[in-house]
Amino acid sequence: MRASIKNTLWTIFLVALVLIGNPAISLFFGTALAICTGDPVPRWAAKISQYSLQTAIVLLGFKFGFDQIIEIGGNIGVLLVAYVPAAILLGAPLGWLINKDHTSNQLITHGTAICGGTTIISLSPLIKANQEQTAIALTLVFFFNAFALFTFPIIGQILNLSQEQFGLWVALAIHDTSSVVATSSLYGEQALAVATTTKLARTLWLMPLLLIISVYRGLSNNKISMPWFIALFLLAAASNSLIIFPPLLLEVLYITSNSLIVVALFYIGTSVTRETLNGIKWPVAIHALVLWGCLVLATLYGVYNFS
């Protein structure tokens, strides 16, 4: 009975949040509900957030167009090639100095450099991370993403960042794709286009990382999954460049995409538990905070002065 009431309340909240259409508010309420109720997160919540986000990204491809994506990719190609290795080279020695947990160091360093939770979840079985190490890393990434979602648009307005500057900063400084898309959508459509394209290109670094670690550890039987939604996003953008879609249809797809982002952020918020909050270890948290802080400031300085 209690579970039924809880699911009904969550549904009512979610419908209201979709109508409001603000991802930051959705994330806040999802987190608040999870922490206040203290109940385990339903198993299907992670799948809903994952598929909602991936579908939202594919739909955004219809809005942007392939020519726009190619232009953005050409402008930031060299930066993306250098950014991820530089972040790893910074994070690894920082972790060695601050925290003696080598496994957690790898989760934090690679998760911060590439794509947050996706990297952590994919990397954990390869480096034999235990459940506690994985949960702590995911929780820290979540809170950094939440902080960025609420503060980055304000900082962008204060510094008078252009749409392109803000989109690039968000794509490089924020961990997870969901938060990159949500944060940039609050700033403007062009920021969203730049951020989404740049972030998806950054996510592609996950494939060689997992392959190298698998080969190094002799884990030839491990399957490395390809993020197919990125290919679908490019296909959708290409079709928009070849086919003239009615403006009303494109607007409906854009609204649907934004609604799915709201749904994804709500269920991502419900992943936070009291147990993981109580289990956070200070050395791991300090490593994660220092590394992320350095990257946030460095990328902000770069886009503000050189882009």
Coordinates of C-alpha atoms in Angstrom, one line a residue:
M1 CA 0.0 0.0 0.0
R2 CA 2.8 2.4 1.0
A3 CA 4.7 1.7 -2.3
S4 CA 1.5 2.3 -4.3
I5 CA 1.0 5.7 -2.6
K6 CA 4.6 6.6 -3.1
N7 CA 4.5 5.7 -6.8
T8 CA 1.3 7.8 -7.2
L9 CA 2.9 10.8 -5.6
W10 CA 6.0 10.5 -7.7
T11 CA 3.9 10.4 -10.8
I12 CA 2.0 13.5 -9.8
F13 CA 5.2 15.3 -9.1
L14 CA 6.7 14.2 -12.4
V15 CA 3.8 15.4 -14.4
A16 CA 3.9 18.8 -12.7
L17 CA 7.7 19.0 -13.3
V18 CA 7.3 18.2 -17.0
L19 CA 4.7 21.0 -17.3
I20 CA 7.1 23.4 -15.6
G21 CA 9.9 22.2 -18.0
N22 CA 12.9 23.2 -15.8
P23 CA 15.5 20.4 -15.5
A24 CA 17.1 22.0 -12.4
I25 CA 13.8 22.0 -10.5
S26 CA 13.2 18.4 -11.6
L27 CA 16.6 17.3 -10.3
F28 CA 16.0 19.1 -7.0
F29 CA 12.6 17.5 -6.4
G30 CA 13.8 14.0 -7.4
T31 CA 16.7 14.3 -4.9
A32 CA 14.5 15.7 -2.1
L33 CA 11.9 12.9 -2.5
A34 CA 14.6 10.2 -2.4
I35 CA 16.3 11.6 0.6
C36 CA 13.2 12.4 2.6
T37 CA 11.5 9.1 2.0
G38 CA 14.6 7.1 2.5
D39 CA 13.2 4.2 0.4
P40 CA 15.3 2.2 -2.1
V41 CA 15.2 3.5 -5.6
P42 CA 13.1 1.3 -8.0
R43 CA 15.2 -0.8 -10.3
W44 CA 13.6 0.7 -13.3
A45 CA 14.4 4.3 -12.4
A46 CA 18.0 4.0 -13.8
K47 CA 16.7 2.6 -17.1
I48 CA 14.1 5.3 -17.4
S49 CA 16.6 8.1 -16.8
Q50 CA 19.1 6.4 -19.3
Y51 CA 16.6 5.9 -22.1
S52 CA 14.8 9.2 -21.6
L53 CA 18.1 11.1 -21.9
Q54 CA 19.3 9.1 -24.9
T55 CA 16.0 9.6 -26.7
A56 CA 16.1 13.3 -25.9
I57 CA 19.6 13.6 -27.4
V58 CA 18.5 11.9 -30.6
L59 CA 15.5 14.2 -31.0
L60 CA 17.8 17.2 -30.6
G61 CA 19.6 16.0 -33.7
F62 CA 16.5 16.9 -35.7
K63 CA 16.6 20.4 -34.3
F64 CA 20.3 21.2 -35.0
G65 CA 21.1 19.9 -38.4
F66 CA 24.3 18.2 -39.6
D67 CA 25.9 21.3 -41.1
Q68 CA 25.7 23.0 -37.7
I69 CA 27.2 20.0 -35.9
I70 CA 30.1 19.7 -38.5
E71 CA 30.9 23.4 -38.0
I72 CA 30.9 23.1 -34.2
G73 CA 33.0 19.9 -34.4
G74 CA 35.6 21.6 -36.7
N75 CA 36.0 24.5 -34.3
I76 CA 36.7 22.4 -31.2
G77 CA 38.3 19.2 -32.7
V78 CA 41.8 19.9 -31.6
L79 CA 40.6 21.0 -28.1
L80 CA 38.8 17.7 -27.6
V81 CA 41.8 15.7 -28.6
A82 CA 43.9 17.4 -26.0
Y83 CA 41.4 17.9 -23.2
V84 CA 40.7 14.4 -22.0
P85 CA 44.4 13.3 -21.8
A86 CA 45.3 16.5 -20.0
A87 CA 42.5 16.0 -17.4
I88 CA 43.7 12.4 -16.8
L89 CA 47.3 13.6 -16.5
L90 CA 46.2 16.1 -13.9
G91 CA 43.8 13.8 -12.0
A92 CA 46.2 10.8 -11.6
P93 CA 49.0 12.6 -9.6
L94 CA 46.4 14.6 -7.6
G95 CA 44.8 11.3 -6.6
W96 CA 48.2 9.8 -5.6
L97 CA 48.9 12.9 -3.4
I98 CA 45.5 13.2 -1.8
N99 CA 44.0 9.7 -1.6
K100 CA 45.7 6.3 -1.2
D101 CA 42.7 4.4 -2.6
H102 CA 44.0 3.6 -6.1
T103 CA 40.8 2.2 -7.4
S104 CA 38.7 5.3 -6.3
N105 CA 41.4 7.5 -7.8
Q106 CA 40.8 5.8 -11.2
L107 CA 37.1 6.2 -11.0
I108 CA 37.3 9.8 -10.1
T109 CA 40.0 10.7 -12.6
H110 CA 38.5 9.0 -15.6
G111 CA 34.9 9.9 -14.7
T112 CA 35.8 13.6 -14.4
A113 CA 37.8 13.5 -17.6
I114 CA 35.3 11.8 -19.8
C115 CA 31.6 11.4 -18.9
G116 CA 31.0 11.0 -15.2
G117 CA 28.6 8.3 -14.2
T118 CA 28.8 6.4 -17.5
T119 CA 32.5 6.1 -17.3
I120 CA 32.4 5.1 -13.6
I121 CA 29.8 2.4 -14.2
S122 CA 31.6 1.1 -17.3
L123 CA 35.1 1.2 -15.6
S124 CA 34.1 -0.3 -12.2
P125 CA 34.0 -4.0 -13.3
L126 CA 37.2 -3.7 -15.3
I127 CA 39.3 -2.4 -12.3
K128 CA 37.3 -4.5 -9.8
A129 CA 35.9 -1.6 -7.9
N130 CA 33.6 -2.6 -5.1
Q131 CA 30.0 -1.4 -4.6
E132 CA 31.0 1.2 -2.0
Q133 CA 33.7 2.7 -4.2
T134 CA 31.4 2.9 -7.2
A135 CA 28.5 4.4 -5.2
I136 CA 30.7 7.1 -3.6
A137 CA 32.2 8.1 -6.9
L138 CA 28.7 8.3 -8.5
T139 CA 27.3 10.4 -5.6
L140 CA 30.2 12.9 -5.7
V141 CA 29.7 13.3 -9.5
F142 CA 26.0 13.8 -8.9
F143 CA 26.5 16.6 -6.5
F144 CA 29.0 18.4 -8.7
N145 CA 26.5 18.1 -11.6
A146 CA 23.7 19.5 -9.4
F147 CA 25.9 22.4 -8.3
A148 CA 26.8 23.2 -11.9
L149 CA 23.2 23.0 -13.0
F150 CA 22.1 25.7 -10.6
T151 CA 25.2 27.9 -10.7
F152 CA 26.7 27.8 -14.2
P153 CA 23.9 29.7 -15.9
I154 CA 24.2 32.5 -13.3
I155 CA 28.0 32.6 -13.8
G156 CA 27.5 32.7 -17.5
Q157 CA 25.2 35.7 -17.2
I158 CA 27.5 37.5 -14.8
L159 CA 30.5 37.1 -17.1
N160 CA 28.3 37.8 -20.2
L161 CA 29.4 34.6 -21.9
S162 CA 28.1 34.2 -25.4
Q163 CA 26.0 31.2 -26.3
E164 CA 29.0 29.4 -27.9
Q165 CA 31.3 30.2 -25.0
F166 CA 28.8 28.9 -22.4
G167 CA 28.0 25.8 -24.4
L168 CA 31.7 24.9 -24.8
W169 CA 32.5 25.6 -21.1
V170 CA 29.6 23.4 -19.9
A171 CA 30.5 20.6 -22.2
L172 CA 34.1 20.5 -20.9
A173 CA 33.5 21.3 -17.2
I174 CA 30.4 19.2 -16.3
H175 CA 30.7 15.4 -15.9
D176 CA 27.5 13.8 -17.2
T177 CA 25.8 14.2 -20.5
S178 CA 22.4 14.7 -18.8
S179 CA 23.6 17.7 -16.8
V180 CA 25.5 19.2 -19.8
V181 CA 22.3 19.1 -21.9
A182 CA 20.1 20.3 -19.0
T183 CA 22.4 23.2 -18.0
S184 CA 23.0 24.4 -21.6
S185 CA 19.3 24.3 -22.3
L186 CA 18.7 26.8 -19.6
Y187 CA 21.1 29.3 -21.3
G188 CA 19.9 29.1 -24.9
E189 CA 19.4 27.1 -28.0
Q190 CA 22.8 27.8 -29.5
A191 CA 24.5 26.9 -26.2
L192 CA 22.6 23.7 -26.2
A193 CA 23.7 22.8 -29.7
V194 CA 27.4 23.5 -28.9
A195 CA 27.3 21.8 -25.6
T196 CA 25.5 18.6 -26.9
T197 CA 27.8 18.2 -29.9
T198 CA 31.0 18.8 -27.8
K199 CA 29.9 16.6 -25.0
L200 CA 29.0 13.6 -27.3
A201 CA 32.4 14.0 -29.0
R202 CA 34.1 14.0 -25.5
T203 CA 32.1 10.8 -24.6
L204 CA 33.7 8.9 -27.5
W205 CA 36.9 8.9 -25.5
L206 CA 35.3 6.2 -23.3
M207 CA 35.7 3.6 -26.0
P208 CA 39.5 3.7 -26.3
L209 CA 39.8 4.0 -22.5
L210 CA 37.9 0.8 -21.8
L211 CA 39.7 -1.0 -24.6
I212 CA 43.2 0.0 -23.3
I213 CA 42.3 -1.1 -19.7
S214 CA 40.8 -4.3 -20.9
V215 CA 43.9 -5.2 -22.9
Y216 CA 46.2 -4.1 -20.1
R217 CA 44.4 -6.3 -17.6
G218 CA 43.9 -9.2 -20.0
L219 CA 40.1 -9.0 -20.0
S220 CA 39.5 -10.0 -23.5
N221 CA 36.1 -11.5 -22.8
N222 CA 34.7 -8.2 -21.6
K223 CA 32.2 -6.6 -24.0
I224 CA 32.6 -2.9 -24.6
S225 CA 29.3 -1.4 -25.7
M226 CA 29.1 1.3 -28.3
P227 CA 27.0 4.4 -27.4
W228 CA 24.7 3.9 -30.4
F229 CA 22.5 6.9 -29.4
I230 CA 25.4 9.1 -30.6
A231 CA 25.2 7.5 -34.1
L232 CA 21.4 8.0 -34.1
F233 CA 21.9 11.7 -33.1
L234 CA 24.2 12.2 -36.1
L235 CA 21.7 10.4 -38.3
A236 CA 18.9 12.6 -37.1
A237 CA 20.9 15.7 -37.8
A238 CA 21.9 14.4 -41.2
S239 CA 18.2 13.8 -42.1
N240 CA 17.3 17.4 -41.0
S241 CA 19.9 18.7 -43.5
L242 CA 18.5 16.6 -46.3
I243 CA 14.8 16.8 -45.6
I244 CA 12.8 19.9 -45.0
F245 CA 10.7 19.1 -41.9
P246 CA 7.6 21.2 -41.0
P247 CA 8.5 23.9 -38.4
L248 CA 5.7 22.7 -36.2
L249 CA 7.0 19.1 -36.2
L250 CA 10.5 20.3 -35.2
E251 CA 9.0 22.4 -32.4
V252 CA 7.1 19.4 -31.1
L253 CA 10.3 17.3 -31.2
Y254 CA 12.2 20.0 -29.3
I255 CA 9.5 20.2 -26.6
T256 CA 9.4 16.4 -26.4
S257 CA 13.2 16.3 -26.0
N258 CA 13.0 18.9 -23.2
S259 CA 10.3 16.9 -21.4
L260 CA 12.4 13.8 -21.6
I261 CA 15.4 15.7 -20.1
V262 CA 13.2 16.7 -17.2
V263 CA 12.1 13.1 -16.7
A264 CA 15.8 11.9 -16.9
L265 CA 16.9 14.5 -14.3
F266 CA 14.1 13.6 -11.9
Y267 CA 15.0 9.9 -11.9
I268 CA 18.7 10.8 -11.7
G269 CA 17.9 12.7 -8.5
T270 CA 16.2 9.7 -7.0
S271 CA 19.4 7.8 -7.2
V272 CA 20.8 9.6 -4.2
T273 CA 20.4 7.6 -0.9
R274 CA 21.1 8.3 2.7
E275 CA 23.5 5.4 2.8
T276 CA 25.8 6.7 0.1
L277 CA 25.8 10.2 1.7
N278 CA 26.9 8.7 5.0
G279 CA 29.5 6.6 3.3
I280 CA 31.4 9.4 1.5
K281 CA 35.1 9.4 2.4
W282 CA 36.9 12.7 2.7
P283 CA 40.1 11.9 0.8
V284 CA 38.0 10.7 -2.2
A285 CA 35.8 13.8 -2.0
I286 CA 38.7 16.1 -1.8
H287 CA 40.4 14.5 -4.8
A288 CA 37.2 14.8 -6.8
L289 CA 36.6 18.4 -5.7
V290 CA 40.1 19.7 -6.4
L291 CA 40.3 18.0 -9.8
W292 CA 36.9 19.3 -10.9
G293 CA 37.6 22.7 -9.5
C294 CA 40.8 23.0 -11.5
L295 CA 39.1 21.9 -14.7
V296 CA 36.2 24.3 -14.1
L297 CA 38.5 27.3 -13.6
A298 CA 40.8 26.3 -16.5
T299 CA 38.1 25.8 -19.0
L300 CA 36.2 29.0 -17.9
Y301 CA 39.5 31.0 -18.3
G302 CA 40.1 29.4 -21.7
V303 CA 36.6 30.0 -23.2
Y304 CA 36.4 33.5 -21.7
N305 CA 39.8 34.7 -23.1
F306 CA 40.4 32.6 -26.2
S307 CA 37.1 31.7 -27.8

